[in-house]
GROMACS .gro file of C-alpha atoms in nm:
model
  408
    1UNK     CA    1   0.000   0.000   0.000
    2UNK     CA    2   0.162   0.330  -0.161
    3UNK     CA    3   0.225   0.623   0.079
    4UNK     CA    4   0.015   0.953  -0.028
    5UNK     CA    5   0.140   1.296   0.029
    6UNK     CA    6  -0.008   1.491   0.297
    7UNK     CA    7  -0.288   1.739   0.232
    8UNK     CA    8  -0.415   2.036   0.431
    9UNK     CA    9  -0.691   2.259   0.488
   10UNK     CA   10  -0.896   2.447   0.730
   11UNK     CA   11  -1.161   2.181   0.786
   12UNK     CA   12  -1.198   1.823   0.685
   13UNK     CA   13  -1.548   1.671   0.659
   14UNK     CA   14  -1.588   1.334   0.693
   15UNK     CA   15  -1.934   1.176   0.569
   16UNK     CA   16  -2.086   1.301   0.261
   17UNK     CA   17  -2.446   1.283   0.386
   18UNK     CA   18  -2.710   1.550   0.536
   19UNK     CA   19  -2.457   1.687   0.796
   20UNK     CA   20  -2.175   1.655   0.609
   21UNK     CA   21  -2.290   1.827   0.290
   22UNK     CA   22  -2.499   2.110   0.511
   23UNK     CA   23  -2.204   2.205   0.715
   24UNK     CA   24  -2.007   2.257   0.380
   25UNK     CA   25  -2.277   2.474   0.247
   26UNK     CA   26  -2.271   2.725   0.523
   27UNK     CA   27  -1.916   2.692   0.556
   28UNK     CA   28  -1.839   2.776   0.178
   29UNK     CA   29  -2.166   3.008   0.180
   30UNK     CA   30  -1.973   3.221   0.464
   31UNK     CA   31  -1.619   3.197   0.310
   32UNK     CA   32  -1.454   3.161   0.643
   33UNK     CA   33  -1.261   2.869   0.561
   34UNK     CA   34  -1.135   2.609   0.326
   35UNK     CA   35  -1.266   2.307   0.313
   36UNK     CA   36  -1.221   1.879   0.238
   37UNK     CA   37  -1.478   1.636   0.216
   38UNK     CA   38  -1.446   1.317   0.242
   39UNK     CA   39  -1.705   1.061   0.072
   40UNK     CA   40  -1.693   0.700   0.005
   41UNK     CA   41  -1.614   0.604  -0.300
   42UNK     CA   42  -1.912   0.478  -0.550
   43UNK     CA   43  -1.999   0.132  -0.431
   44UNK     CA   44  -2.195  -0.071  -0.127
   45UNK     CA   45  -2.052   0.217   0.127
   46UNK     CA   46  -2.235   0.480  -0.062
   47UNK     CA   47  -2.602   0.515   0.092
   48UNK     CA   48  -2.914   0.479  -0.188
   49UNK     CA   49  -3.109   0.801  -0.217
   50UNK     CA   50  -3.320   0.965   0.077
   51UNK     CA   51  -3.540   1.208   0.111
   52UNK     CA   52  -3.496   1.545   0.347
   53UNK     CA   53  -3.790   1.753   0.456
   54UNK     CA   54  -3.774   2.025   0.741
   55UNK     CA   55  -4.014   2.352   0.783
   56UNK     CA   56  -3.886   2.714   0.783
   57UNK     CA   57  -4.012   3.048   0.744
   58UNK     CA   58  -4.124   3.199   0.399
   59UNK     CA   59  -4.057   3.518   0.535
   60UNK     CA   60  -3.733   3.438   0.575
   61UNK     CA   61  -3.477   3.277   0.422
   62UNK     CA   62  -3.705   3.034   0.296
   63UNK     CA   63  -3.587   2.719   0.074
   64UNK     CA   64  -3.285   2.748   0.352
   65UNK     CA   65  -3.123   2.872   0.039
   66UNK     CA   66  -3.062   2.550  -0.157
   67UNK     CA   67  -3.252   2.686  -0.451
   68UNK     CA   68  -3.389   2.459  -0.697
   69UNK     CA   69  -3.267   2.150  -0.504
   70UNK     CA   70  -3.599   2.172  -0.324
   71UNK     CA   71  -3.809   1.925  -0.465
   72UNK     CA   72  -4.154   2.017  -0.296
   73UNK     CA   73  -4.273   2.265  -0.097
   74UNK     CA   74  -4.635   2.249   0.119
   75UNK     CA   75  -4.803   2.542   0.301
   76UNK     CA   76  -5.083   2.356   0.448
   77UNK     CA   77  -5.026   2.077   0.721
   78UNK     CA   78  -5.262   1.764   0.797
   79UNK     CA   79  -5.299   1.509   1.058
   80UNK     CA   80  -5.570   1.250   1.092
   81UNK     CA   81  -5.704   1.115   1.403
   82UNK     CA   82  -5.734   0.771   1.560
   83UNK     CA   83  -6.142   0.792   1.461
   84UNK     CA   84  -6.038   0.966   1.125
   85UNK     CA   85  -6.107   1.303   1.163
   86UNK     CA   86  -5.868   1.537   0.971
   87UNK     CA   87  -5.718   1.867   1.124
   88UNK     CA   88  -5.579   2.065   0.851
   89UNK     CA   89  -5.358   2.368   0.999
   90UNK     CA   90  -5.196   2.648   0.859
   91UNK     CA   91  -4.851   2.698   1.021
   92UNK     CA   92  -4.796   3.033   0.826
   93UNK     CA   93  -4.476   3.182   0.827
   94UNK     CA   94  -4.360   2.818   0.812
   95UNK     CA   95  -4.341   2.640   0.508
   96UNK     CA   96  -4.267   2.266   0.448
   97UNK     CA   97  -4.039   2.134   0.231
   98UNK     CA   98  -3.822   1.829   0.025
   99UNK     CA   99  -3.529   1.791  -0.067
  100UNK     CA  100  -3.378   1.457  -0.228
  101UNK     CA  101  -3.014   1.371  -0.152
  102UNK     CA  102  -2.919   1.327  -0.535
  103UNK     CA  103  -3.001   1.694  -0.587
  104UNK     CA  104  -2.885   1.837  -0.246
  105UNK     CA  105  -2.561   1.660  -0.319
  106UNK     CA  106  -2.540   1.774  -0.710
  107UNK     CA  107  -2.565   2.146  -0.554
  108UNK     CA  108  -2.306   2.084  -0.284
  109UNK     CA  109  -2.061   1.937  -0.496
  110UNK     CA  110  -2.108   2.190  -0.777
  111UNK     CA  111  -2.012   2.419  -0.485
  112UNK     CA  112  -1.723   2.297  -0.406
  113UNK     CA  113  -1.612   2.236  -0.749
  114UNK     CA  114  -1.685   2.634  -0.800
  115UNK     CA  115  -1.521   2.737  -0.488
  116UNK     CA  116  -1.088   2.809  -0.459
  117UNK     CA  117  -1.115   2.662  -0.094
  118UNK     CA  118  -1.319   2.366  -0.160
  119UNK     CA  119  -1.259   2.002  -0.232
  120UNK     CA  120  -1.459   1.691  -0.273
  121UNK     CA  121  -1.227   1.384  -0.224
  122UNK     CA  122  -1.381   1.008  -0.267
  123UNK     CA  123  -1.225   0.836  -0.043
  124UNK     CA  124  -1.252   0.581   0.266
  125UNK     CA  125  -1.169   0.739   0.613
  126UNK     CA  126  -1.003   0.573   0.873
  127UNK     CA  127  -0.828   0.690   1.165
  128UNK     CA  128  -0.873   1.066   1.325
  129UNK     CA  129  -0.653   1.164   1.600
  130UNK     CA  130  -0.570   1.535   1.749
  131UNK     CA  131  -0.207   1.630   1.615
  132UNK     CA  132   0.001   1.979   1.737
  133UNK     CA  133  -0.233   2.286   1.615
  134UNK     CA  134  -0.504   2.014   1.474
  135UNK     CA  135  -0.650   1.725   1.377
  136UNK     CA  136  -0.514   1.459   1.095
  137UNK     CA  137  -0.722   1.168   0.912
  138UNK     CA  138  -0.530   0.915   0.748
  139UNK     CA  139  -0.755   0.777   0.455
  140UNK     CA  140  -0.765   0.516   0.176
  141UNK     CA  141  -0.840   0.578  -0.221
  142UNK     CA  142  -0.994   0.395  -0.464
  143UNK     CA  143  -0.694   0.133  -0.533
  144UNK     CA  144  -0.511   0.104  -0.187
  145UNK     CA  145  -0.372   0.490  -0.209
  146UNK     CA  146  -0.293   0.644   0.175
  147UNK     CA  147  -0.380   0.995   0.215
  148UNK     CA  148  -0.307   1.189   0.497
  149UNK     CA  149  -0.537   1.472   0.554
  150UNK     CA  150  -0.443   1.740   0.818
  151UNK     CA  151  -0.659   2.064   0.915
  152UNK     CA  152  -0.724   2.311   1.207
  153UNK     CA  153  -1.071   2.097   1.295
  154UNK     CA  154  -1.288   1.820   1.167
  155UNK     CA  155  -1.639   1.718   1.165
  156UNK     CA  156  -1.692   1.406   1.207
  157UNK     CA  157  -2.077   1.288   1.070
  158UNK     CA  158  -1.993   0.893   0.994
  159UNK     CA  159  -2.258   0.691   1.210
  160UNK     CA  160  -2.186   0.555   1.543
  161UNK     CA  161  -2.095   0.189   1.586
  162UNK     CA  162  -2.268   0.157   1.929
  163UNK     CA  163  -2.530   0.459   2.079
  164UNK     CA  164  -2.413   0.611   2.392
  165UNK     CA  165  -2.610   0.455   2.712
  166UNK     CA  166  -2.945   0.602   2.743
  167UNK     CA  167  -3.271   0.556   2.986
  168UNK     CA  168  -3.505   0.547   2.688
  169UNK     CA  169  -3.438   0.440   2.320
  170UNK     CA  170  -3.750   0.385   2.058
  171UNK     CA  171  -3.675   0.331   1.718
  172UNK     CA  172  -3.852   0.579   1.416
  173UNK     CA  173  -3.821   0.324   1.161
  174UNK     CA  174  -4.009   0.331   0.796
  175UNK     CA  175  -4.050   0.225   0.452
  176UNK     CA  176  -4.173   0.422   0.152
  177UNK     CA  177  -4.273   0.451  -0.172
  178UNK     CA  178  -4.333   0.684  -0.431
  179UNK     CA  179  -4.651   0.637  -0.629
  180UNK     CA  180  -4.809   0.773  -0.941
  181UNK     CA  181  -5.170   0.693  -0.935
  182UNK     CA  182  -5.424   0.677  -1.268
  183UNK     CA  183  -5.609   0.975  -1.203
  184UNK     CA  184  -5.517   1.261  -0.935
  185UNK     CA  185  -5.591   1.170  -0.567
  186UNK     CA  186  -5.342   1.418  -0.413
  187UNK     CA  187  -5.384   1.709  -0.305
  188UNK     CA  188  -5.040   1.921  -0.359
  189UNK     CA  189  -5.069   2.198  -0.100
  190UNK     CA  190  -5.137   1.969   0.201
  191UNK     CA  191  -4.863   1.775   0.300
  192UNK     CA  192  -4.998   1.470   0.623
  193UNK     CA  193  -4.749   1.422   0.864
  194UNK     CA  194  -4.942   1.204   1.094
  195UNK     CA  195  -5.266   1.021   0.992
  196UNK     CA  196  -5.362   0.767   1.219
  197UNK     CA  197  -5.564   0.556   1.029
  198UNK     CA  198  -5.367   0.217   1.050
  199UNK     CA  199  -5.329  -0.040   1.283
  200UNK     CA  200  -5.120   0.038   1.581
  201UNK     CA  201  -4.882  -0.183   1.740
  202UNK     CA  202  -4.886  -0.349   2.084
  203UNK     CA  203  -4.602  -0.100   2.176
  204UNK     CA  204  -4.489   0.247   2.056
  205UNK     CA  205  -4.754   0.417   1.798
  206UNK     CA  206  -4.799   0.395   1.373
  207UNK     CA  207  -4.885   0.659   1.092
  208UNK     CA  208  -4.900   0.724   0.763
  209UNK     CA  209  -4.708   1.002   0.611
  210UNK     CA  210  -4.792   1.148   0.255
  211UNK     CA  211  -4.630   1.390   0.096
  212UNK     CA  212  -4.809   1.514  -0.272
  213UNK     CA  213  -4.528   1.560  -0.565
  214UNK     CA  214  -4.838   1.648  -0.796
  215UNK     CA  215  -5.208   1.524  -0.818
  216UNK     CA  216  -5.117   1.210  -0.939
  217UNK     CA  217  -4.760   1.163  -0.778
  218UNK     CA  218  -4.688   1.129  -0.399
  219UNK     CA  219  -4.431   0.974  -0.121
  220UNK     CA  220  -4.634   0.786   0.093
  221UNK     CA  221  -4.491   0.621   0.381
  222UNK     CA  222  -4.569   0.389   0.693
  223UNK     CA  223  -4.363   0.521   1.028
  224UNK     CA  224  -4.321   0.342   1.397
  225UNK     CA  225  -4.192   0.455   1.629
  226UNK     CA  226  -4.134   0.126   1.876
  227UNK     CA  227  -3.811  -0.058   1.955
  228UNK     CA  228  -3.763  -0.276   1.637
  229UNK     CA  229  -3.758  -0.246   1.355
  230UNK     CA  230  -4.018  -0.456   1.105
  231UNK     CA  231  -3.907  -0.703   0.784
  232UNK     CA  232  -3.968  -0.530   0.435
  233UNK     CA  233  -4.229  -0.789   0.420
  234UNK     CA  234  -4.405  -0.668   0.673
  235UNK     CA  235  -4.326  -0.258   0.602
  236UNK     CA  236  -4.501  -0.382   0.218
  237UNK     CA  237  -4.801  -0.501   0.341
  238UNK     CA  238  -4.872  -0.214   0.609
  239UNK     CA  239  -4.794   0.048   0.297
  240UNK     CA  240  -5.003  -0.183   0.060
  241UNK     CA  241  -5.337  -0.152   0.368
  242UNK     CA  242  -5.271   0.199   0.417
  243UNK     CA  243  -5.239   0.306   0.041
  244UNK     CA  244  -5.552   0.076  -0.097
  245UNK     CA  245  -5.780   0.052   0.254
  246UNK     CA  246  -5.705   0.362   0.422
  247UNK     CA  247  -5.596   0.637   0.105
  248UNK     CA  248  -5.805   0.427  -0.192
  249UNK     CA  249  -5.605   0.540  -0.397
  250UNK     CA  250  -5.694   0.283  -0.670
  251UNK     CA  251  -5.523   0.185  -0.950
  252UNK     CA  252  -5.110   0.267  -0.898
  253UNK     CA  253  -4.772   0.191  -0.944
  254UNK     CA  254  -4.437   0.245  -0.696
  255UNK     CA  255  -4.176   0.382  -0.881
  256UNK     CA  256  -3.907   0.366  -0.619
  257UNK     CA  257  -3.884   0.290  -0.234
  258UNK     CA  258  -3.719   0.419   0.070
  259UNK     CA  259  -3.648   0.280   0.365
  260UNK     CA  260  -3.450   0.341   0.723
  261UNK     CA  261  -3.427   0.348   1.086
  262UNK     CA  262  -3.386   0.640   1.320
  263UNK     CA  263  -3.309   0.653   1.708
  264UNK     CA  264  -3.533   0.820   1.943
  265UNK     CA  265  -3.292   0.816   2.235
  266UNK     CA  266  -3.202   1.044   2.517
  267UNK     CA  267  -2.819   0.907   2.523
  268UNK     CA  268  -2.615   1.204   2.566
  269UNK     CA  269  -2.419   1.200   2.225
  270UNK     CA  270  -2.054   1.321   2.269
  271UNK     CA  271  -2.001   1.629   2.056
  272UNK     CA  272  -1.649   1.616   2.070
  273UNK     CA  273  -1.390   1.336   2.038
  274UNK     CA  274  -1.066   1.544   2.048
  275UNK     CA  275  -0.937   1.826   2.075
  276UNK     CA  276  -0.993   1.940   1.696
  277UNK     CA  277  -1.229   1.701   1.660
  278UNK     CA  278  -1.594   1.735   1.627
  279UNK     CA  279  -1.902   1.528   1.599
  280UNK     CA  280  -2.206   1.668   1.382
  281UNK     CA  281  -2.537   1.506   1.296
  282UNK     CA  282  -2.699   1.243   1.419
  283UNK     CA  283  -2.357   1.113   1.589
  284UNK     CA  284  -2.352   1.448   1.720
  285UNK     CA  285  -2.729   1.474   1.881
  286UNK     CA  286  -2.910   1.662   1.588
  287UNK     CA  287  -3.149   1.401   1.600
  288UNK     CA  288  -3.486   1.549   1.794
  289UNK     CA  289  -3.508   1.264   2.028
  290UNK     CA  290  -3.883   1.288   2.062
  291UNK     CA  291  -3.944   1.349   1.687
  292UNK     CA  292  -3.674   1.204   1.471
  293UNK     CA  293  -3.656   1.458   1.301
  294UNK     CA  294  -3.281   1.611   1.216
  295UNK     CA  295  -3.288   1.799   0.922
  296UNK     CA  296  -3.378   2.155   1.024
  297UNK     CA  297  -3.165   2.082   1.335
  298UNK     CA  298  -2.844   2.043   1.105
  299UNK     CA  299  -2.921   2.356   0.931
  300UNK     CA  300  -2.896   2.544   1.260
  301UNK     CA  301  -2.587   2.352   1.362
  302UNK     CA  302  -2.420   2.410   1.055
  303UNK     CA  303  -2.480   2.799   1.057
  304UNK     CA  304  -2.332   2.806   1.383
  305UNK     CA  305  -2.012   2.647   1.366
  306UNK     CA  306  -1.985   2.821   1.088
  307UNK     CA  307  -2.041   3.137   1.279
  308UNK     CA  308  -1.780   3.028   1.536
  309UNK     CA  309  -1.537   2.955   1.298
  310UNK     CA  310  -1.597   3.288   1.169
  311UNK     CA  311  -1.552   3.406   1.512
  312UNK     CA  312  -1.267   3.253   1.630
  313UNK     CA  313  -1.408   3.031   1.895
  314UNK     CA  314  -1.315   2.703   1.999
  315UNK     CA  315  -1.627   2.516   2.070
  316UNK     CA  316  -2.002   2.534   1.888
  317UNK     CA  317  -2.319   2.528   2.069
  318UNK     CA  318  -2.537   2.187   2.101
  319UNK     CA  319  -2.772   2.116   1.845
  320UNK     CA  320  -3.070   2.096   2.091
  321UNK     CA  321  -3.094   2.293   2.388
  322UNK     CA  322  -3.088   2.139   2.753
  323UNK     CA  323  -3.468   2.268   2.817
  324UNK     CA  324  -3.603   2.040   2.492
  325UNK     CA  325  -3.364   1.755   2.558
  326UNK     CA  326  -3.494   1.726   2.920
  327UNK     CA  327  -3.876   1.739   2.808
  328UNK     CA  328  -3.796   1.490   2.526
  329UNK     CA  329  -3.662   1.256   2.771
  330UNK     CA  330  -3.968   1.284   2.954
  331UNK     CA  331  -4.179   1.221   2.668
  332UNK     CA  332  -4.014   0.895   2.548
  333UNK     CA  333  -3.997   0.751   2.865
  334UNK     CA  334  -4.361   0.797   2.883
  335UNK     CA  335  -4.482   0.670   2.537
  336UNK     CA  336  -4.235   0.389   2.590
  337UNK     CA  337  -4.419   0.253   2.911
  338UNK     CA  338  -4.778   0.330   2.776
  339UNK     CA  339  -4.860   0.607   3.021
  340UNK     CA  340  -4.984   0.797   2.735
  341UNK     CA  341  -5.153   0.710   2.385
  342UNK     CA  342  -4.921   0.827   2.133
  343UNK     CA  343  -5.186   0.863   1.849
  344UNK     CA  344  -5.404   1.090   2.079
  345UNK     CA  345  -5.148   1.319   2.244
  346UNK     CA  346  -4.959   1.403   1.914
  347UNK     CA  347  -5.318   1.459   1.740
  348UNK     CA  348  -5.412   1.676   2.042
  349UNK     CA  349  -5.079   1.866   2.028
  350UNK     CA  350  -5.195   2.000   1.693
  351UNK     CA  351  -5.582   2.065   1.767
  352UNK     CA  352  -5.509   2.244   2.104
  353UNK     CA  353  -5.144   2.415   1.982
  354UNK     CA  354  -5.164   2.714   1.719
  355UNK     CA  355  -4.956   2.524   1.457
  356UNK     CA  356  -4.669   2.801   1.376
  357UNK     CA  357  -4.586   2.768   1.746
  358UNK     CA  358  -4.617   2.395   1.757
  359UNK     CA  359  -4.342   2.372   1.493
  360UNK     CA  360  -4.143   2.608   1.693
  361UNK     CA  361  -4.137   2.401   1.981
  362UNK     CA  362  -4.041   2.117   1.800
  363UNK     CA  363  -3.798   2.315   1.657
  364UNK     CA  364  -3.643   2.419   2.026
  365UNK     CA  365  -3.710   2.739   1.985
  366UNK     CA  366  -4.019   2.823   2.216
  367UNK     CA  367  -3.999   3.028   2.577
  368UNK     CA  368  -4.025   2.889   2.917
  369UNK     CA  369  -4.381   3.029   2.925
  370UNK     CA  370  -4.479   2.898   2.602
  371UNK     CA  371  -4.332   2.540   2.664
  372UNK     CA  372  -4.547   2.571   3.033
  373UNK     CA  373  -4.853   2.684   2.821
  374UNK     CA  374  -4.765   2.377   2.575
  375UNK     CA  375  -4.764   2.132   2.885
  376UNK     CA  376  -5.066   2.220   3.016
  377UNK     CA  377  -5.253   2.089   2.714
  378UNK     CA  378  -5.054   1.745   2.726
  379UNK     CA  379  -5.201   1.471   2.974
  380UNK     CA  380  -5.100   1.645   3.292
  381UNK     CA  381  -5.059   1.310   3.523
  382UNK     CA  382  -4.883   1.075   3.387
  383UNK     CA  383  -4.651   1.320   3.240
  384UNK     CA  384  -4.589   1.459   3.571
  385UNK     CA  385  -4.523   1.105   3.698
  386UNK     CA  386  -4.270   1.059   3.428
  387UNK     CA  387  -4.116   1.383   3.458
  388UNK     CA  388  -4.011   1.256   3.842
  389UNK     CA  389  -3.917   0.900   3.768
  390UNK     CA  390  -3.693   0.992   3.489
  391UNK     CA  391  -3.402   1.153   3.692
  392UNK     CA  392  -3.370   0.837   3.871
  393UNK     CA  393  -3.342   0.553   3.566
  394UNK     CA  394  -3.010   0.397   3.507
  395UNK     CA  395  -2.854   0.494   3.146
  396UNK     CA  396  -2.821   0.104   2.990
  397UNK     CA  397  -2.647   0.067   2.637
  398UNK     CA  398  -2.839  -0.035   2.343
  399UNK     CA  399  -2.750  -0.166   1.991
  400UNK     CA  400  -2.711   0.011   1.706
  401UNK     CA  401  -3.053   0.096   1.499
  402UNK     CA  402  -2.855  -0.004   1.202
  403UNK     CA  403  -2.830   0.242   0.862
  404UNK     CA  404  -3.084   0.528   0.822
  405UNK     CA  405  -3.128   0.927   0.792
  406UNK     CA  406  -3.427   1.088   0.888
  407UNK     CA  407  -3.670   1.217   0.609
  408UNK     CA  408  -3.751   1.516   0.856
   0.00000   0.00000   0.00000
């Protein structure tokens, strides 16, 4: 095996996936720094196409700034009850949105490829250790090359072999598949996160998830969150009930499928593994622990380090705040032992919660007051129960969920 020559730059990237390629963006967006990342190489280590959505204000920034990359955007929300009744909110300034990988990577890349300080490299990484004044990653090419990477910091978003130990751990796991029906039986401005309509297991809670391409195109999906996950036999036949019994959506075909596996988890997820070395995404916490969902999280994360590179400081804050991590905890533990109906609470979140600040306090980004106000319409009880028991469980380790990136 051949000895590479050593290359440098402010930041090295490892992972070229939702983290990875987000943290880029900013970074190159901002200018404060050049940057290396580091992607497998085409082949079995490269993950098959997933899907990205998040919510942000149209006032605002909007599409987050990745442009035509968005796929899909959806300004009404829908969720359908247990006994089938829809609630159909409008969480103006907040808009949802898509984005597939294939395109959020084409835009990334093309990014780099523009930029003087950026670099896409396909290779394997290995090793990461803290060297005199920063970090070094020794990696292999396509052909049994070594390279030997060196740079004032890296971020670190490959997944964890083993989850930190945690009280609770549920898994979000799903399947999905994009359909194109005979005539149109979508509805493209109302996007359902949650609709209720299909048998629920013995533990944890199941939905449906549909998201409308066009009137006669759509992704829709069957979610659990539980602790295992299910065979693709058994994800096909839930999607194939809840697409002909539950949507009717008649005659159809799946062009394509999706599938993964999420932890829902309050481990505490070590940010940092070195002294220049950094962990971002899901192996970094991004992952709402109570939602799965990771996306918008990583879009926050990102703009931050890259604020504190701009900055000059040393560390980054947390994806999540403390506040949202400690009432996630409690509401995991309590959906994992049953003390609350998962179908009803989340469906009563959205009738009793104005939905712009809903998504805000999913988002972490509520007041004290508001998050009080917020509790007082969740089942007061048992969530109080939790909230007192959950100080005192032991932190056990569980196994690894396996491969997966949130769609959220």
């Amino acid at each position: 095996m051949s000895e590479g020559p050593v290359d440098t730059s402010d930041v090295v990237i490892l992972g070229g996936g939702a983290a990875g390629l987000s943290l880029a963006f900013r970074l190159l967006e901002t200018d404060v720094a050049t940057v290396t990342v580091v992607e497998p190489p085409d082949g079995p280590a490269r993950p098959a196409e997933r899907t990205w959505c998040w919510w942000d204000d149209a006032d605002g920034e909007g599409d987050a700034g990745f442009g035509e990359a968005v796929t899909a955007t959806w300004p009404l929300l829908r969720v359908h009850g247990p006994d089938g009744s829809p609630l159909t909110v409008d969480p103006a300034p907040f808009r949802y949105r898509m984005v597939r990988s294939t395109a959020f990577e084409r835009l990334v890349h093309a990014r780099l490829e523009q930029s003087p300080g950026g670099r896409l490299l396909r290779a394997t990484a290995g090793t990461v250790r803290d060297v005199p004044a920063g970090a070094e990653v020794r990696c292999t090419a396509p052909g049994g090359r070594t390279l030997t990477l060196r740079s004032r910091r890296v971020f670190d978003s490959r997944p964890l072999r083993t989850l930190p130990p945690a009280r609770t751990q549920l898994l979000q796991h799903f399947r999905g598949w994009f359909v194109r029906t005979g005539t149109g039986r979508f509805d493209p401005a109302v996007a359902d996160l949650m609709d209720f309509r299909v048998p629920q297991p013995r533990h944890g809670l199941a939905f449906g998830y549909v998201l409308p391409l066009a009137p006669d195109r759509a992704l829709v999906e069957y979610t659990e969150f539980s602790r295992r996950p299910l065979t693709t036999a058994a994800y096909e036949a839930a999607l194939g009930h809840y697409a002909r019994e539950v949507l009717r959506l008649g005659e159809f075909a799946v062009e394509s499928a999706e599938q993964g596996v999420i932890p829902m988890t309050d481990a505490r997820f070590p940010r940092r593994t070195g002294t220049a070395v950094f962990r971002i995404g899901t192996a970094g916490g991004a992952t709402r622990p109570a939602t799965g969902y990771t996306f918008a999280a990583v879009q926050r994360h990102s703009r931050a380090v890259a604020a504190a590179l701009r900055d000059g400081r040393a560390t980054v804050p947390a994806p999540h705040g403390r506040r949202a991590l400690a009432m996630d905890a409690v509401m995991l533990r309590a959906l994992d032992t049953g003390r609350i109906d998962g179908p009803a609470f989340f469906t009563g979140l959205f009738r009793r919660t104005p939905a712009h600040r809903l998504l805000r306090f999913l988002d972490g980004a509520t007041s004290l007051r508001e998050e009080w106000g917020i509790g007082l319409r969740t089942p007061v009880a048992p969530m109080l129960r939790t909230a007192l028991e959950v100080p005192f469980l032991p932190r056990r380790t569980h196994p690894a969920p396996g491969t997966g990136e949130s769609p959220r």
